[in-house]
Amino acid sequence: MVTKTRNYSLFVSVIVLLFIFYSPLFNIKLDRGVFCLTDLQKINKIDGKITSSPVKCSNEKYYSTNILLNKVSTKSNETFSCNGLIKVYIPAKIIEAYFPEKLYSSSHSKKNCIYETGGQYCLSGFYKNNSFYVSECLSNSWENSLKGKIAYFRAMCRLQFKRCLASWGRAGGLLLALLCGSREYTDTNISNAFQLSGLSHILALSGMHLSMFSGIAMFFGKKSKRKKLNFTIRFLTLIIFVWFAGVSPSLLRAFICALLVMLFSYFDEKSPDMLSILCLSFILQIMISPADLKSLGFILSYGALAGIILFNNFFQIIFIKIMPKYPALSLASSTSAQAFTIPISLKNFGFYSPIGIIATCFISPLITAFIYSGLIFIILSFIFPFISYIGGIFMNFQYNIINYLVLIFSKVPNWRLY
């Protein structure tokens, strides 16, 4: 049970840590550097394991990922052992060579492969601005171990999932982004509209997505009326979703928080102190992945949830006095989430979208319904393939409604610094 004393202690501890990590008075190296016996400027080949699923860059020409290095080679054919994470940019045409509707791209060759977490790659290219830019994949393999086989199985599952949703067009692209964080099929116009509307958090895998899967698992777990089985089903569901989607800073935060809440519930603590849980999650996450402290997604995720915990009751009292209860609760939650994220958005993006407070109240329920119906049609399509066509029509109908509303919200003027 979390007591008030522990809550205060955890909160103070987190404040101290925030000051240490983000204050200019301290110069703490958070990421894992590259240790090598040669000048990285000379390398033209790297060999290592991908540690995160490639993400499409904003310019759409490259995908970015991290590779844990084993060795590097120079232009003079010297080879050196190496250790550490390096940022890698891979041309989109290489990454997408096996993607649905891109199978016959100009880059298709025998050397192309699937680029996913856990794969071992030997890549040629050049080093620039602390990153490695790939020109060609020389070889690819997967560890001949249980861990390697699981990683390969995940890669194939994600590829098949993309092939399944490709037939649904733009609706499938949005659903793919919402379920596994892959945005290569998301329409650029709607992605920009989400950002201009202050709705980027909806596309980012986080607590909303995790809570939906947790709710589904809870529904089936409660049918058993057995506490341990219910906990096990929920835990495995969260693990599988995070494993399939890929760990991002915001999703890791959501997973740790959800797991802590489940543990308190398992030990009959019905109303744990959420501020203590958030603080404990922060401490655990920086222990697991210190580099997340530099991630904007990490900062926005904790800032939004902290705002909800600290200010939600205050805004509820205000809004309930002037409007019906349901929209008041939704608007209070949305407003609270923005309390700490406004200055962060202004600093990093140069603008803030106040309409996002209202837009979230409309779009979030529609996205929830979109995800649930998408999951139902995916399952039915595997059992009855002819259902896929009907599912595509219905999903695109929902997509058009979401797209129309988001585009309207995106037209509302923003607060801009530059």
Coordinates of C-alpha atoms in Angstrom, one line a residue:
M1 CA 0.0 0.0 0.0
V2 CA 1.3 3.5 -0.9
T3 CA 1.1 5.9 2.0
K4 CA 1.2 9.7 1.9
T5 CA 4.7 9.6 3.3
R6 CA 5.9 7.4 0.5
N7 CA 4.1 9.6 -2.0
Y8 CA 5.9 12.7 -0.7
S9 CA 9.3 10.9 -0.7
L10 CA 8.9 9.6 -4.2
F11 CA 7.7 13.0 -5.5
V12 CA 10.7 14.8 -3.9
S13 CA 13.1 12.1 -5.3
V14 CA 11.7 12.6 -8.8
I15 CA 12.0 16.4 -8.5
V16 CA 15.7 16.0 -7.5
L17 CA 16.3 13.6 -10.4
L18 CA 14.7 16.0 -12.9
F19 CA 16.9 18.8 -11.6
I20 CA 20.0 16.7 -11.9
F21 CA 19.3 15.3 -15.4
Y22 CA 17.9 18.4 -17.1
S23 CA 19.7 21.2 -15.3
P24 CA 22.6 22.8 -17.2
L25 CA 24.6 22.6 -14.0
F26 CA 25.2 18.9 -14.6
N27 CA 26.6 17.3 -17.6
I28 CA 25.4 13.7 -17.4
K29 CA 25.8 11.4 -20.4
L30 CA 22.6 9.5 -20.8
D31 CA 23.1 7.5 -23.9
R32 CA 25.4 4.7 -24.5
G33 CA 28.4 5.9 -26.5
V34 CA 30.3 4.0 -29.2
F35 CA 33.6 2.5 -28.1
C36 CA 36.0 1.8 -31.0
L37 CA 39.7 1.8 -31.7
T38 CA 39.4 3.8 -34.9
D39 CA 38.0 7.1 -36.0
L40 CA 34.4 6.7 -36.9
Q41 CA 34.8 9.2 -39.7
K42 CA 36.8 6.6 -41.5
I43 CA 34.3 3.7 -41.4
N44 CA 32.4 2.5 -44.4
K45 CA 30.9 -0.7 -43.0
I46 CA 29.2 -1.6 -39.8
D47 CA 28.1 -5.0 -38.4
G48 CA 25.6 -5.3 -35.6
K49 CA 22.1 -5.9 -34.3
I50 CA 19.0 -3.7 -34.8
T51 CA 17.6 -2.8 -31.4
S52 CA 14.5 -0.9 -32.5
S53 CA 12.0 -1.2 -35.4
P54 CA 12.9 1.3 -38.1
V55 CA 10.8 4.5 -38.1
K56 CA 10.1 6.6 -41.1
C57 CA 11.7 10.0 -41.0
S58 CA 9.7 13.2 -41.6
N59 CA 11.4 13.7 -45.0
E60 CA 10.2 10.2 -46.0
K61 CA 13.5 9.4 -47.7
Y62 CA 15.0 7.5 -44.8
Y63 CA 14.1 5.2 -41.9
S64 CA 16.0 5.7 -38.7
T65 CA 16.9 2.9 -36.2
N66 CA 19.6 2.0 -33.7
I67 CA 22.2 -0.7 -34.2
L68 CA 24.2 -2.3 -31.4
L69 CA 27.7 -2.6 -33.0
N70 CA 29.9 -5.7 -33.1
K71 CA 32.5 -4.5 -35.5
V72 CA 33.3 -1.8 -38.1
S73 CA 35.5 -1.6 -41.2
T74 CA 37.3 1.3 -42.8
K75 CA 37.9 2.3 -46.4
S76 CA 41.4 0.7 -46.2
N77 CA 39.8 -2.7 -45.3
E78 CA 40.8 -2.6 -41.6
T79 CA 38.4 -4.2 -39.2
F80 CA 37.9 -3.2 -35.6
S81 CA 35.8 -4.6 -32.8
C82 CA 33.3 -2.1 -31.6
N83 CA 30.7 -1.7 -28.9
G84 CA 27.8 0.7 -28.4
L85 CA 24.7 2.1 -30.1
I86 CA 24.8 4.1 -33.3
K87 CA 22.0 5.9 -35.0
V88 CA 21.5 4.5 -38.5
Y89 CA 19.6 6.0 -41.5
I90 CA 18.5 3.5 -44.1
P91 CA 16.9 4.6 -47.5
A92 CA 13.2 4.1 -47.6
K93 CA 13.4 2.2 -50.9
I94 CA 15.6 -0.4 -49.2
I95 CA 13.5 -0.8 -46.1
E96 CA 10.2 -1.0 -48.1
A97 CA 11.5 -3.5 -50.7
Y98 CA 9.3 -6.3 -49.2
F99 CA 6.4 -4.2 -48.1
P100 CA 3.0 -4.7 -49.6
E101 CA 2.5 -2.7 -52.8
K102 CA 6.2 -2.0 -52.9
L103 CA 7.5 -5.4 -53.8
Y104 CA 8.6 -4.4 -57.3
S105 CA 10.4 -1.2 -56.4
S106 CA 13.7 -0.4 -58.2
S107 CA 15.6 -1.5 -55.1
H108 CA 14.4 -5.1 -55.2
S109 CA 17.3 -7.5 -55.3
K110 CA 18.6 -10.7 -53.6
K111 CA 20.4 -8.6 -51.0
N112 CA 17.2 -7.0 -49.7
C113 CA 15.8 -8.3 -46.4
I114 CA 13.4 -7.5 -43.6
Y115 CA 14.7 -4.9 -41.2
E116 CA 13.4 -5.5 -37.7
T117 CA 14.5 -5.7 -34.1
G118 CA 16.9 -8.6 -33.4
G119 CA 18.2 -9.0 -36.9
Q120 CA 22.0 -9.0 -37.6
Y121 CA 23.1 -6.8 -40.4
C122 CA 26.3 -5.9 -42.2
L123 CA 25.7 -2.5 -43.9
S124 CA 27.9 -0.3 -46.1
G125 CA 27.7 3.5 -46.2
F126 CA 29.3 6.5 -44.6
Y127 CA 29.5 8.2 -41.2
K128 CA 28.2 11.8 -40.9
N129 CA 27.0 13.9 -38.0
N130 CA 27.2 11.1 -35.4
S131 CA 25.1 8.8 -37.6
F132 CA 25.7 6.2 -40.2
Y133 CA 23.9 6.5 -43.6
V134 CA 23.4 3.2 -45.3
S135 CA 23.9 2.7 -49.1
E136 CA 23.6 -1.1 -49.2
C137 CA 22.9 -4.2 -47.1
L138 CA 25.8 -6.7 -47.5
S139 CA 24.3 -9.5 -45.4
N140 CA 21.5 -10.3 -43.0
S141 CA 21.0 -13.2 -40.5
W142 CA 19.1 -14.1 -37.3
E143 CA 20.6 -15.7 -34.2
N144 CA 20.3 -19.5 -34.2
S145 CA 18.9 -19.4 -30.7
L146 CA 15.5 -19.2 -29.0
K147 CA 15.8 -15.4 -28.7
G148 CA 16.8 -15.1 -32.4
K149 CA 13.9 -17.3 -33.5
I150 CA 11.4 -15.2 -31.5
A151 CA 12.8 -12.0 -33.0
Y152 CA 12.5 -13.5 -36.5
F153 CA 8.9 -14.7 -35.8
R154 CA 8.0 -11.1 -34.6
A155 CA 9.5 -9.7 -37.8
M156 CA 7.4 -12.0 -40.0
C157 CA 4.3 -11.3 -37.9
R158 CA 4.7 -7.6 -38.5
L159 CA 5.2 -8.1 -42.2
Q160 CA 2.1 -10.3 -42.5
F161 CA 0.1 -7.8 -40.5
K162 CA 1.1 -5.0 -43.0
R163 CA 0.1 -7.2 -45.9
C164 CA -3.3 -7.9 -44.2
L165 CA -4.0 -4.2 -43.7
A166 CA -2.7 -3.0 -47.0
S167 CA -5.9 -4.1 -48.7
W168 CA -7.9 -1.6 -46.6
G169 CA -6.1 1.4 -48.1
R170 CA -5.8 4.6 -46.0
A171 CA -7.9 3.1 -43.2
G172 CA -5.4 0.2 -43.0
G173 CA -2.5 2.6 -42.9
L174 CA -4.0 4.5 -39.9
L175 CA -4.9 1.3 -38.1
L176 CA -1.3 0.0 -38.7
A177 CA 0.1 3.1 -37.1
L178 CA -2.3 2.8 -34.1
L179 CA -1.6 -0.9 -33.5
C180 CA 2.1 -1.3 -34.1
G181 CA 3.6 2.1 -34.5
S182 CA 4.4 1.7 -38.3
R183 CA 3.5 4.9 -40.1
E184 CA 4.8 4.1 -43.6
Y185 CA 1.3 3.6 -44.9
T186 CA -0.3 6.5 -43.0
D187 CA -1.4 9.3 -45.4
T188 CA 1.0 12.3 -45.0
N189 CA -1.9 14.8 -45.1
I190 CA -3.7 13.2 -42.1
S191 CA -0.4 12.9 -40.2
N192 CA 0.3 16.6 -40.6
A193 CA -3.4 17.4 -39.8
F194 CA -3.1 15.4 -36.5
Q195 CA 0.0 17.4 -35.6
L196 CA -1.5 20.8 -36.4
S197 CA -4.7 19.8 -34.5
G198 CA -2.7 19.0 -31.3
L199 CA -3.5 15.3 -31.7
S200 CA -0.1 13.8 -32.2
H201 CA -0.4 11.9 -28.9
I202 CA -3.2 9.9 -30.4
L203 CA -0.9 8.4 -33.1
A204 CA 1.9 7.8 -30.6
L205 CA 1.6 4.4 -28.9
S206 CA 1.0 5.1 -25.3
G207 CA -1.4 4.6 -22.4
M208 CA -4.6 4.9 -24.5
H209 CA -3.6 1.9 -26.7
L210 CA -2.3 -0.2 -23.8
S211 CA -5.4 0.4 -21.7
M212 CA -7.6 -0.8 -24.5
F213 CA -5.9 -4.1 -24.7
S214 CA -5.8 -4.3 -20.9
G215 CA -9.5 -3.7 -20.9
I216 CA -10.1 -6.5 -23.4
A217 CA -8.0 -8.9 -21.3
M218 CA -9.8 -7.9 -18.1
F219 CA -13.1 -8.6 -19.7
F220 CA -12.1 -12.2 -20.6
G221 CA -10.1 -12.6 -17.3
K222 CA -13.1 -11.7 -15.1
K223 CA -15.1 -14.5 -16.8
S224 CA -12.9 -17.0 -15.1
K225 CA -13.6 -15.4 -11.7
R226 CA -10.1 -16.4 -10.6
K227 CA -7.8 -13.7 -9.5
K228 CA -4.5 -15.3 -10.5
L229 CA -5.8 -16.2 -14.0
N230 CA -7.2 -12.7 -14.5
F231 CA -3.9 -11.2 -13.6
T232 CA -2.0 -13.6 -15.8
I233 CA -4.2 -13.0 -18.8
R234 CA -3.9 -9.2 -18.5
F235 CA -0.1 -9.4 -17.9
L236 CA 0.5 -11.6 -21.0
T237 CA -1.7 -9.4 -23.1
L238 CA 0.3 -6.3 -22.2
I239 CA 3.6 -8.2 -22.8
I240 CA 2.5 -9.5 -26.2
F241 CA 1.2 -6.0 -27.3
V242 CA 4.4 -4.3 -26.3
W243 CA 6.6 -7.0 -27.8
F244 CA 4.7 -6.8 -31.1
A245 CA 4.4 -3.0 -31.3
G246 CA 8.0 -2.4 -30.2
V247 CA 9.1 -0.5 -27.1
S248 CA 9.0 3.2 -27.4
P249 CA 9.6 5.7 -24.4
S250 CA 5.9 6.5 -24.1
L251 CA 4.8 2.9 -24.5
L252 CA 7.3 1.8 -21.9
R253 CA 6.0 4.4 -19.5
A254 CA 2.4 3.2 -20.1
F255 CA 3.5 -0.5 -19.6
I256 CA 5.3 0.2 -16.3
C257 CA 2.3 2.2 -15.0
A258 CA -0.2 -0.4 -16.1
L259 CA 1.8 -3.2 -14.5
L260 CA 2.1 -1.3 -11.2
V261 CA -1.6 -0.6 -11.1
M262 CA -2.3 -4.3 -11.8
L263 CA 0.1 -5.3 -9.0
F264 CA -1.6 -3.0 -6.5
S265 CA -5.0 -4.4 -7.6
Y266 CA -3.8 -7.9 -7.2
F267 CA -2.9 -7.2 -3.6
D268 CA -6.3 -5.7 -3.0
E269 CA -5.2 -2.0 -3.1
K270 CA -8.3 -0.7 -4.9
S271 CA -7.3 3.0 -5.2
P272 CA -3.5 3.3 -5.2
D273 CA -2.0 6.8 -5.3
M274 CA -1.4 7.5 -9.0
L275 CA 1.2 10.2 -8.4
S276 CA 3.3 7.7 -6.5
I277 CA 2.8 5.2 -9.3
L278 CA 3.9 7.7 -11.9
C279 CA 7.0 8.7 -9.8
L280 CA 7.9 5.1 -9.3
S281 CA 7.4 4.4 -13.0
F282 CA 9.8 7.3 -13.8
I283 CA 12.5 5.9 -11.5
L284 CA 12.1 2.4 -12.9
Q285 CA 12.2 3.6 -16.5
I286 CA 15.4 5.7 -16.2
M287 CA 17.0 2.6 -14.6
I288 CA 15.9 0.4 -17.5
S289 CA 16.5 2.9 -20.3
P290 CA 18.4 6.0 -19.2
A291 CA 18.6 7.3 -22.8
D292 CA 14.8 7.8 -22.7
L293 CA 15.3 10.9 -20.7
K294 CA 16.4 12.7 -23.9
S295 CA 13.3 11.6 -25.8
L296 CA 10.6 14.1 -26.5
G297 CA 8.0 11.3 -26.3
F298 CA 9.2 10.4 -22.8
I299 CA 8.9 14.1 -21.6
L300 CA 5.5 14.6 -23.2
S301 CA 4.2 11.3 -21.9
Y302 CA 5.1 11.9 -18.3
G303 CA 4.1 15.6 -18.5
A304 CA 0.6 14.8 -19.8
L305 CA -0.1 12.1 -17.2
A306 CA 1.3 14.3 -14.4
G307 CA -1.0 17.1 -15.5
I308 CA -4.0 14.8 -15.4
I309 CA -3.2 13.5 -11.9
L310 CA -2.5 16.9 -10.4
F311 CA -5.1 19.1 -12.1
N312 CA -8.0 16.9 -13.3
N313 CA -10.1 17.3 -10.2
F314 CA -9.7 21.1 -10.3
F315 CA -10.8 21.4 -13.9
Q316 CA -13.7 18.9 -13.3
I317 CA -15.1 21.2 -10.7
I318 CA -15.0 24.2 -13.1
F319 CA -16.4 22.4 -16.2
I320 CA -19.2 20.5 -14.4
K321 CA -20.7 23.8 -13.4
I322 CA -21.1 25.0 -17.0
M323 CA -21.8 21.8 -19.0
P324 CA -23.2 18.2 -18.7
K325 CA -21.1 15.7 -16.7
Y326 CA -19.7 13.5 -19.6
P327 CA -18.3 16.3 -21.8
A328 CA -17.1 18.1 -18.6
L329 CA -15.1 15.0 -17.5
S330 CA -13.6 14.5 -21.0
L331 CA -12.7 18.2 -21.4
A332 CA -11.2 18.3 -17.9
S333 CA -9.0 15.4 -18.6
S334 CA -7.9 16.9 -22.0
T335 CA -7.2 20.3 -20.4
S336 CA -5.2 18.8 -17.5
A337 CA -3.0 16.8 -19.9
Q338 CA -2.0 20.1 -21.6
A339 CA -1.0 21.8 -18.4
F340 CA 2.7 20.8 -18.6
T341 CA 3.0 20.0 -22.3
I342 CA 2.2 23.5 -23.6
P343 CA 5.7 25.0 -22.9
I344 CA 7.3 21.8 -24.1
S345 CA 5.4 22.0 -27.4
L346 CA 6.2 25.7 -27.9
K347 CA 9.9 25.0 -27.2
N348 CA 10.3 22.0 -29.5
F349 CA 7.8 22.6 -32.3
G350 CA 7.6 26.4 -32.3
F351 CA 3.8 26.3 -32.0
Y352 CA 1.0 25.0 -29.8
S353 CA -2.5 24.0 -30.9
P354 CA -5.1 25.1 -28.2
I355 CA -7.8 23.5 -30.3
G356 CA -6.2 20.1 -29.4
I357 CA -8.0 20.3 -26.0
I358 CA -11.4 20.2 -27.7
A359 CA -10.3 18.0 -30.6
T360 CA -9.2 15.3 -28.3
C361 CA -12.6 15.0 -26.8
F362 CA -14.1 14.3 -30.2
I363 CA -11.4 12.3 -31.9
S364 CA -10.3 10.1 -29.0
P365 CA -13.6 8.2 -28.8
L366 CA -13.7 7.8 -32.6
I367 CA -10.2 6.4 -32.6
T368 CA -11.1 4.0 -29.8
A369 CA -14.1 2.7 -31.8
F370 CA -11.9 2.6 -34.9
I371 CA -9.3 0.3 -33.2
Y372 CA -11.9 -2.0 -31.6
S373 CA -13.8 -2.5 -34.9
G374 CA -10.5 -3.0 -36.7
L375 CA -9.5 -5.7 -34.3
I376 CA -12.8 -7.4 -34.7
F377 CA -12.6 -7.3 -38.5
I378 CA -9.0 -8.6 -38.5
I379 CA -10.0 -11.6 -36.5
L380 CA -13.1 -12.3 -38.6
S381 CA -11.1 -11.9 -41.8
F382 CA -8.6 -14.6 -40.8
I383 CA -11.6 -17.0 -40.1
F384 CA -13.7 -15.9 -43.0
P385 CA -11.5 -14.2 -45.7
F386 CA -14.5 -12.8 -47.6
I387 CA -15.2 -10.6 -44.5
S388 CA -12.1 -8.6 -45.3
Y389 CA -13.8 -6.7 -48.2
I390 CA -16.7 -5.7 -46.0
G391 CA -14.3 -4.8 -43.2
G392 CA -12.4 -2.5 -45.6
I393 CA -15.6 -0.6 -46.5
F394 CA -16.6 -0.1 -42.9
M395 CA -13.1 0.9 -41.8
N396 CA -12.8 3.4 -44.6
F397 CA -16.2 4.9 -43.7
Q398 CA -14.9 5.5 -40.1
Y399 CA -11.6 6.7 -41.5
N400 CA -13.3 9.3 -43.7
I401 CA -15.2 10.7 -40.7
I402 CA -12.0 10.9 -38.6
N403 CA -10.1 12.4 -41.5
Y404 CA -12.8 15.1 -42.1
L405 CA -13.0 16.2 -38.5
V406 CA -9.2 16.2 -38.0
L407 CA -8.8 18.4 -41.1
I408 CA -11.4 20.8 -39.8
F409 CA -9.5 21.1 -36.4
S410 CA -6.2 21.5 -38.2
K411 CA -7.6 24.8 -39.9
V412 CA -7.9 26.5 -36.5
P413 CA -5.0 29.0 -36.0
N414 CA -2.2 27.9 -33.6
W415 CA -0.1 29.8 -31.2
R416 CA 3.3 30.3 -32.9
L417 CA 6.7 31.4 -31.5
Y418 CA 8.4 31.3 -34.9

